Tab-separated table of C-alpha atoms in Angstrom:
chain	number	residue	atom	x	y	z
A	529	MET	CA	0.103	-0.168	-0.310
A	530	LYS	CA	2.666	2.276	0.725
A	531	LYS	CA	4.494	1.360	-2.534
A	532	ASN	CA	1.628	2.240	-4.357
A	533	ILE	CA	0.604	5.935	-2.406
A	534	ILE	CA	4.640	6.826	-3.013
A	535	ILE	CA	3.878	6.190	-6.861
A	536	CYS	CA	0.974	7.903	-7.406
A	537	CYS	CA	2.835	11.227	-5.618
A	538	CYS	CA	5.822	10.295	-7.686
A	539	LEU	CA	3.469	10.276	-11.300
A	540	LEU	CA	1.673	13.224	-10.090
A	541	GLY	CA	4.744	15.501	-8.627
A	542	LEU	CA	6.014	14.259	-12.265
A	543	SER	CA	2.841	15.786	-14.155
A	544	PHE	CA	2.911	18.959	-11.867
A	545	ALA	CA	6.769	19.700	-13.094
A	546	LYS	CA	5.700	19.242	-16.502
A	547	ALA	CA	3.110	21.531	-16.447
A	548	GLN	CA	4.836	24.500	-14.937
A	549	ASP	CA	7.120	23.919	-17.654
A	550	THR	CA	4.733	24.270	-20.521
A	551	ILE	CA	5.509	27.225	-22.551
A	552	SER	CA	3.018	30.088	-22.479
A	553	VAL	CA	2.153	33.360	-23.499
A	554	GLU	CA	1.827	36.229	-21.179
A	555	LYS	CA	-1.867	36.214	-19.701
A	556	LYS	CA	-1.186	40.234	-19.353
A	557	LEU	CA	1.049	42.468	-21.335
A	558	PHE	CA	1.536	46.138	-21.055
A	559	LYS	CA	3.637	48.709	-23.462
A	560	ILE	CA	4.265	51.898	-24.453
A	561	ASN	CA	5.098	52.107	-28.547
A	562	LEU	CA	7.621	55.093	-28.800
A	563	LEU	CA	7.682	55.677	-33.080
A	564	LEU	CA	4.555	56.454	-33.687
A	565	PRO	CA	3.350	57.171	-29.613
A	566	GLY	CA	0.442	54.630	-28.367
A	567	VAL	CA	-0.224	52.084	-25.739
A	568	VAL	CA	-0.499	48.435	-26.028
A	569	TYR	CA	-2.682	45.785	-23.919
A	570	GLU	CA	-2.170	41.988	-25.235
A	571	HIS	CA	-3.924	39.478	-23.255
A	572	GLY	CA	-3.340	35.408	-23.318
A	573	LEU	CA	-6.505	33.761	-23.703
A	574	ASP	CA	-4.600	30.185	-23.679
A	575	ALA	CA	-1.306	28.784	-24.232
A	576	LYS	CA	-0.644	29.903	-27.975
A	577	ASN	CA	-3.545	32.556	-28.561
A	578	THR	CA	-3.895	36.244	-27.677
A	579	ILE	CA	-5.719	39.571	-28.292
A	580	TYR	CA	-3.548	42.413	-28.652
A	581	SER	CA	-5.524	45.716	-28.794
A	582	GLU	CA	-3.433	49.671	-30.253
A	583	LEU	CA	-4.329	52.777	-29.667
A	584	SER	CA	-2.016	55.014	-31.303
A	585	THR	CA	-1.687	57.666	-33.852
A	586	GLY	CA	0.006	57.490	-37.468
A	587	ILE	CA	1.562	59.804	-39.405
A	588	GLY	CA	1.262	59.501	-43.719
A	589	TYR	CA	2.443	60.780	-46.935
A	590	ARG	CA	0.167	61.017	-49.778
A	591	SER	CA	1.124	62.355	-53.302
A	592	SER	CA	-1.843	62.193	-55.973
A	593	SER	CA	-2.586	63.921	-59.065
A	594	PHE	CA	-6.068	63.828	-57.548
A	595	LEU	CA	-5.872	64.725	-53.772
A	596	GLY	CA	-2.458	66.507	-53.751
A	597	LYS	CA	0.615	66.244	-51.954
A	598	GLY	CA	0.803	66.014	-48.214
A	599	TRP	CA	1.597	65.266	-44.905
A	600	TYR	CA	-1.281	63.774	-42.573
A	601	PHE	CA	-1.762	62.723	-38.727
A	602	PHE	CA	-4.217	60.556	-37.368
A	603	PRO	CA	-5.009	58.523	-34.205
A	604	SER	CA	-5.808	54.512	-34.998
A	605	ILE	CA	-7.321	51.836	-32.794
A	606	GLU	CA	-6.253	48.302	-34.336
A	607	GLU	CA	-7.623	44.691	-32.596
A	608	GLN	CA	-5.240	41.532	-33.587
A	609	PHE	CA	-6.012	37.954	-32.822
A	610	ARG	CA	-2.391	36.581	-32.324
A	611	HIS	CA	-1.380	32.737	-32.712
A	612	TYR	CA	2.222	32.512	-31.561
A	613	TYR	CA	3.391	29.335	-33.345
A	614	ASN	CA	7.211	28.605	-32.280
A	615	LEU	CA	7.247	29.080	-28.605
A	616	GLU	CA	7.887	25.429	-27.635
A	617	LYS	CA	11.209	25.412	-30.501
A	618	ARG	CA	12.308	28.837	-29.177
A	619	SER	CA	12.230	27.146	-25.565
A	620	LEU	CA	14.159	24.091	-27.090
A	621	LYS	CA	16.926	26.181	-28.534
A	622	ASN	CA	17.168	28.416	-24.852
A	623	LYS	CA	15.867	31.167	-26.847
A	624	ASN	CA	13.538	33.917	-24.823
A	625	SER	CA	9.491	33.796	-24.529
A	626	ASN	CA	9.721	36.117	-22.042
A	627	GLY	CA	7.237	39.357	-23.096
A	628	ASN	CA	5.377	37.141	-25.715
A	629	SER	CA	9.060	36.891	-27.727
A	630	GLY	CA	7.517	34.942	-31.426
A	631	ASN	CA	6.724	34.448	-34.240
A	632	TYR	CA	2.964	35.069	-35.025
A	633	ILE	CA	-0.126	34.335	-37.240
A	634	GLY	CA	-3.048	36.599	-37.308
A	635	ALA	CA	-6.441	38.318	-38.228
A	636	LEU	CA	-6.555	42.223	-37.901
A	637	ALA	CA	-8.850	44.968	-37.931
A	638	ASN	CA	-7.968	48.213	-37.512
A	639	TYR	CA	-9.526	52.097	-37.641
A	640	THR	CA	-8.165	54.937	-38.803
A	641	PHE	CA	-10.003	58.371	-37.240
A	642	LYS	CA	-10.404	61.329	-39.630
A	643	SER	CA	-7.176	63.243	-39.987
A	644	LEU	CA	-6.337	65.704	-37.254
A	645	THR	CA	-4.415	67.796	-39.420
A	646	THR	CA	-6.453	70.899	-40.956
A	647	ASN	CA	-3.873	72.788	-42.391
A	648	GLU	CA	-4.089	72.490	-46.638
A	649	ASN	CA	-0.012	72.024	-46.290
A	650	LEU	CA	-0.675	69.075	-44.823
A	651	GLY	CA	-3.143	67.182	-46.446
A	652	TYR	CA	-6.056	65.052	-45.714
A	653	TYR	CA	-7.263	61.874	-44.341
A	654	ASN	CA	-10.394	59.981	-44.812
A	655	PRO	CA	-11.468	57.761	-41.808
A	656	SER	CA	-10.838	53.980	-42.643
A	657	PHE	CA	-11.744	50.540	-41.785
A	658	SER	CA	-8.979	47.466	-42.374
A	659	LEU	CA	-9.448	43.964	-41.982
A	660	GLY	CA	-7.124	41.203	-42.960
A	661	ALA	CA	-4.621	38.830	-42.124
A	662	VAL	CA	-0.214	39.789	-40.728
A	663	TRP	CA	2.463	37.275	-40.194
A	664	GLY	CA	4.684	39.008	-37.583
A	665	PHE	CA	6.969	38.378	-35.108
A	666	GLN	CA	7.850	40.203	-31.744
A	667	ARG	CA	11.049	39.769	-29.217
A	668	THR	CA	11.270	41.424	-25.761
A	669	TYR	CA	14.677	42.100	-24.851
A	670	LYS	CA	16.758	43.111	-21.508
A	671	HIS	CA	15.256	46.049	-19.946
A	672	ASN	CA	12.206	44.815	-21.318
A	673	PHE	CA	12.597	46.857	-24.591
A	674	ASN	CA	10.311	45.603	-27.485
A	675	ILE	CA	9.900	45.060	-31.068
A	676	ASN	CA	7.313	44.380	-32.752
A	677	LEU	CA	6.828	43.671	-36.885
A	678	ASN	CA	4.176	42.602	-38.914
A	679	LEU	CA	2.783	42.234	-42.422
A	680	GLY	CA	0.205	41.007	-44.631
A	681	LEU	CA	-2.753	41.553	-46.716
A	682	GLY	CA	-6.033	43.487	-46.031
A	683	HIS	CA	-9.033	45.067	-47.317
A	684	VAL	CA	-9.356	48.654	-46.734
A	685	PHE	CA	-12.881	50.001	-46.712
A	686	GLU	CA	-12.259	53.866	-46.842
A	687	LYS	CA	-15.371	56.372	-45.745
A	688	ASP	CA	-16.932	58.713	-48.063
A	689	VAL	CA	-15.169	57.072	-51.151
A	690	LYS	CA	-16.537	54.078	-53.683
A	691	SER	CA	-13.453	52.614	-54.512
A	692	ASN	CA	-12.462	50.324	-51.697
A	693	ALA	CA	-8.800	48.004	-52.040
A	694	VAL	CA	-6.596	45.583	-51.235
A	695	THR	CA	-3.891	46.971	-49.682
A	696	PRO	CA	-0.495	46.016	-47.971
A	697	LEU	CA	-0.644	45.778	-44.356
A	698	ILE	CA	2.774	46.692	-42.747
A	699	ASN	CA	3.259	47.893	-38.399
A	700	PHE	CA	6.380	48.214	-37.040
A	701	SER	CA	6.599	49.424	-33.412
A	702	LEU	CA	9.665	49.815	-30.764
A	703	GLY	CA	8.637	50.350	-27.404
A	704	TRP	CA	8.756	48.912	-23.713
A	705	VAL	CA	7.188	46.443	-21.535
A	706	ILE	CA	5.607	48.256	-18.744
A	707	GLY	CA	3.773	45.395	-16.822
A	708	LYS	CA	2.884	41.679	-16.736
């Protein structure tokens, strides 16, 4: 009887240790972006999936024979569903997975608000809504320094414009993880 109890305790201990070693995304991750100022909250849904929410500002340049040339500044909000697919591989190679450091694929929804600039020399940007698919990577280094890049293809729906188009989606950010 004692032997059975000892074996059960050992097996339970091994399964608990194995559960502790499972690589998983962070449950809560707060970041500040510096290039285009903004804030990010990434919420872990399970071991490999997150919801990424970003509120930021953007800058653009438009050159068109119809609309003219000019710079524009705008706020935007973005939501992504991310699936991190290489966390175990990074762990086996003794690479960092803290701060959701890994590669991901995702679905993106972005709303860009009306341009904040009204100066004719700076240009004007209509509100738009984008939906798309992205591939990206995120790394968090020493002192919580964070980089994120995602690329993809999406469809943009521009308010008050009848021509909607397929467009490349590109997002690059530098910042710091400020809380977990």
